[in-house]
Amino acid sequence: MDSAQPLTASAPDPRYPIGNFSWDGTPGPDRTSLAAIAELPARLAEALSGLEAAQLDTPYREGGWTLRQLAHHVADSHINAYTRLRLALTEEWPVIKPYREARWAELWDACTLPVEASLALLVPLHARWSSLLESLSSADWTDRGYTHPENGRVSLAQMGALYSWHGRHHTAQVLALRERMGW
């Protein structure tokens, strides 16, 4: 699809079933974002529940990752986010190291390992991450963050909104494919 063409209700962009990420500058904490981060492991597991290997190896869109790769990507991404949060709370606006998520998704484990490995990893990760987010002061949300070499400064409030969207975004990709395929 030509990206210059407007999307219609009957032809949503399968890359962004809940829309692109946007942040309104809310200083945080955003209770909705915190809840979405806490609930992500259960919601993603529910979205992937009952799928067979062939279904998990189906790309969510033409040219996109498989559902298996998506599940492992969420774990990879959220491990990095949790680490970035801890760095932001213990250092003054640290410069973080980006990673090549597309290349990580091509690694052997992301293409072959059962999704249950990453789903199981997300449960304790999100328990710790959510607990730490809940402990932040109002000032932490706006005064602390990290510097991304390509995207500049990211406050913890922006980070919370981003990863809330990220989990919902990938869960929606799974659910949209299930709906399209009648699974």
Short mmCIF file of C-alpha atoms in Angstrom, two decimals:
data_model
loop_
_atom_site.label_atom_id
_atom_site.label_comp_id
_atom_site.label_asym_id
_atom_site.label_seq_id
_atom_site.Cartn_x
_atom_site.Cartn_y
_atom_site.Cartn_z
CA MET A 1 0.00 0.00 0.00
CA ASP A 2 1.29 3.46 -0.87
CA SER A 3 1.97 5.23 2.42
CA ALA A 4 0.80 8.51 0.89
CA GLN A 5 -2.74 7.15 0.48
CA PRO A 6 -5.10 7.74 3.40
CA LEU A 7 -6.28 4.65 5.23
CA THR A 8 -9.96 3.91 5.30
CA ALA A 9 -11.92 2.18 8.04
CA SER A 10 -12.18 -0.86 5.79
CA ALA A 11 -8.41 -0.98 5.13
CA PRO A 12 -6.52 -0.22 8.35
CA ASP A 13 -2.74 -0.40 8.28
CA PRO A 14 -1.88 -3.88 9.66
CA ARG A 15 1.43 -2.53 10.97
CA TYR A 16 -0.39 -0.22 13.39
CA PRO A 17 -3.75 -1.71 14.36
CA ILE A 18 -4.06 0.72 17.31
CA GLY A 19 -2.43 3.62 15.47
CA ASN A 20 1.06 5.06 15.63
CA PHE A 21 2.61 5.92 18.97
CA SER A 22 1.97 9.46 20.08
CA TRP A 23 2.62 11.12 23.40
CA ASP A 24 0.84 14.27 24.51
CA GLY A 25 3.53 15.30 27.00
CA THR A 26 1.56 14.19 30.05
CA PRO A 27 4.01 14.39 32.93
CA GLY A 28 2.87 11.08 34.43
CA PRO A 29 2.30 8.80 36.02
CA ASP A 30 -0.39 7.78 33.61
CA ARG A 31 -2.50 5.15 35.42
CA THR A 32 -3.68 3.68 32.11
CA SER A 33 -0.10 3.20 30.94
CA LEU A 34 0.91 1.62 34.23
CA ALA A 35 -2.01 -0.80 34.07
CA ALA A 36 -1.23 -1.74 30.45
CA ILE A 37 2.39 -2.52 31.35
CA ALA A 38 1.31 -4.61 34.35
CA GLU A 39 -1.31 -6.52 32.33
CA LEU A 40 0.77 -7.14 29.19
CA PRO A 41 2.02 -10.64 30.05
CA ALA A 42 -1.50 -11.97 30.59
CA ARG A 43 -2.97 -10.15 27.59
CA LEU A 44 -0.25 -11.31 25.19
CA ALA A 45 -0.48 -14.89 26.49
CA GLU A 46 -4.24 -14.81 26.00
CA ALA A 47 -3.84 -13.47 22.45
CA LEU A 48 -1.41 -16.28 21.57
CA SER A 49 -3.30 -19.00 23.44
CA GLY A 50 -4.22 -22.13 21.53
CA LEU A 51 -2.24 -21.34 18.40
CA GLU A 52 -0.42 -24.21 16.72
CA ALA A 53 3.18 -24.02 15.47
CA ALA A 54 2.14 -23.28 11.87
CA GLN A 55 -0.08 -20.43 13.06
CA LEU A 56 2.72 -19.02 15.25
CA ASP A 57 4.99 -19.11 12.19
CA THR A 58 2.56 -16.99 10.18
CA PRO A 59 3.58 -13.36 9.59
CA TYR A 60 1.10 -10.88 11.08
CA ARG A 61 1.25 -9.02 7.75
CA GLU A 62 2.96 -9.47 4.39
CA GLY A 63 6.68 -8.93 4.92
CA GLY A 64 6.24 -8.75 8.71
CA TRP A 65 7.43 -10.85 11.59
CA THR A 66 5.75 -14.09 12.51
CA LEU A 67 3.67 -14.26 15.67
CA ARG A 68 6.50 -16.28 17.21
CA GLN A 69 8.99 -13.50 16.40
CA LEU A 70 6.57 -10.90 17.80
CA ALA A 71 6.32 -12.74 21.12
CA HIS A 72 10.09 -12.98 21.44
CA HIS A 73 10.51 -9.38 20.30
CA VAL A 74 8.23 -8.13 23.08
CA ALA A 75 10.38 -9.95 25.65
CA ASP A 76 13.60 -8.59 24.12
CA SER A 77 12.25 -5.07 23.93
CA HIS A 78 10.83 -5.04 27.44
CA ILE A 79 14.04 -6.44 28.95
CA ASN A 80 15.83 -3.51 27.35
CA ALA A 81 13.18 -1.06 28.59
CA TYR A 82 13.44 -2.36 32.16
CA THR A 83 17.23 -2.00 32.02
CA ARG A 84 16.88 1.53 30.65
CA LEU A 85 14.54 2.43 33.50
CA ARG A 86 17.04 1.19 36.06
CA LEU A 87 19.84 3.13 34.36
CA ALA A 88 17.69 6.26 34.32
CA LEU A 89 17.04 5.92 38.05
CA THR A 90 20.69 5.40 38.98
CA GLU A 91 22.51 7.69 36.54
CA GLU A 92 21.98 11.22 35.29
CA TRP A 93 20.37 10.98 31.84
CA PRO A 94 22.52 8.06 30.68
CA VAL A 95 23.11 7.50 27.00
CA ILE A 96 21.63 4.09 26.28
CA LYS A 97 22.80 1.61 23.68
CA PRO A 98 20.18 0.93 21.02
CA TYR A 99 19.88 -2.57 19.62
CA ARG A 100 18.97 -3.81 16.15
CA GLU A 101 15.56 -5.26 16.93
CA ALA A 102 14.99 -6.54 13.39
CA ARG A 103 18.24 -8.50 13.53
CA TRP A 104 17.40 -9.82 17.01
CA ALA A 105 14.10 -11.09 15.57
CA GLU A 106 16.06 -13.07 12.95
CA LEU A 107 18.18 -14.94 15.51
CA TRP A 108 17.63 -18.68 15.86
CA ASP A 109 15.80 -18.52 19.19
CA ALA A 110 13.34 -15.87 18.00
CA CYS A 111 12.48 -17.98 14.96
CA THR A 112 12.24 -21.41 16.60
CA LEU A 113 11.78 -21.31 20.38
CA PRO A 114 8.27 -21.88 21.72
CA VAL A 115 6.55 -18.60 22.61
CA GLU A 116 6.00 -19.92 26.13
CA ALA A 117 9.67 -19.20 26.90
CA SER A 118 9.20 -15.47 26.35
CA LEU A 119 5.71 -15.41 27.83
CA ALA A 120 7.09 -17.00 31.02
CA LEU A 121 9.95 -14.49 31.09
CA LEU A 122 7.53 -11.55 30.80
CA VAL A 123 5.62 -12.44 33.99
CA PRO A 124 8.41 -11.79 36.54
CA LEU A 125 9.93 -9.06 34.38
CA HIS A 126 6.68 -7.10 34.34
CA ALA A 127 6.11 -7.74 38.03
CA ARG A 128 9.42 -6.08 38.85
CA TRP A 129 9.05 -3.38 36.20
CA SER A 130 5.52 -2.48 37.32
CA SER A 131 6.52 -2.42 40.97
CA LEU A 132 9.40 -0.08 40.24
CA LEU A 133 7.21 2.19 38.09
CA GLU A 134 4.62 2.38 40.88
CA SER A 135 7.34 3.50 43.30
CA LEU A 136 8.37 6.55 41.27
CA SER A 137 7.80 10.04 42.60
CA SER A 138 6.06 12.70 40.50
CA ALA A 139 9.43 14.34 39.92
CA ASP A 140 10.99 11.07 38.69
CA TRP A 141 8.52 10.89 35.81
CA THR A 142 9.61 14.23 34.36
CA ASP A 143 13.10 14.84 35.76
CA ARG A 144 14.61 11.46 35.04
CA GLY A 145 15.11 9.58 31.82
CA TYR A 146 17.74 8.54 29.35
CA THR A 147 19.25 9.80 26.13
CA HIS A 148 18.70 7.69 23.04
CA PRO A 149 21.50 8.33 20.50
CA GLU A 150 18.99 8.62 17.64
CA ASN A 151 15.87 9.93 19.40
CA GLY A 152 17.29 12.30 21.99
CA ARG A 153 16.10 12.66 25.58
CA VAL A 154 13.29 10.38 26.73
CA SER A 155 11.65 11.14 30.07
CA LEU A 156 10.29 8.30 32.17
CA ALA A 157 6.79 9.65 31.49
CA GLN A 158 7.37 9.32 27.75
CA MET A 159 8.95 5.92 28.23
CA GLY A 160 5.94 4.69 30.24
CA ALA A 161 3.57 5.84 27.50
CA LEU A 162 5.75 4.28 24.80
CA TYR A 163 5.94 0.84 26.38
CA SER A 164 2.27 0.86 27.29
CA TRP A 165 1.57 1.45 23.60
CA HIS A 166 4.23 -1.08 22.52
CA GLY A 167 2.66 -4.01 24.37
CA ARG A 168 -0.87 -3.11 23.25
CA HIS A 169 0.40 -2.59 19.68
CA HIS A 170 1.92 -6.07 19.35
CA THR A 171 -0.97 -7.77 21.12
CA ALA A 172 -3.32 -6.05 18.67
CA GLN A 173 -1.24 -7.34 15.74
CA VAL A 174 -1.73 -10.90 17.00
CA LEU A 175 -5.46 -10.39 17.52
CA ALA A 176 -5.89 -8.73 14.11
CA LEU A 177 -4.24 -11.68 12.36
CA ARG A 178 -6.37 -14.14 14.32
CA GLU A 179 -9.47 -12.24 13.23
CA ARG A 180 -8.40 -12.06 9.57
CA MET A 181 -7.57 -15.78 9.53
CA GLY A 182 -10.61 -16.88 11.53
CA TRP A 183 -8.48 -18.47 14.25
#
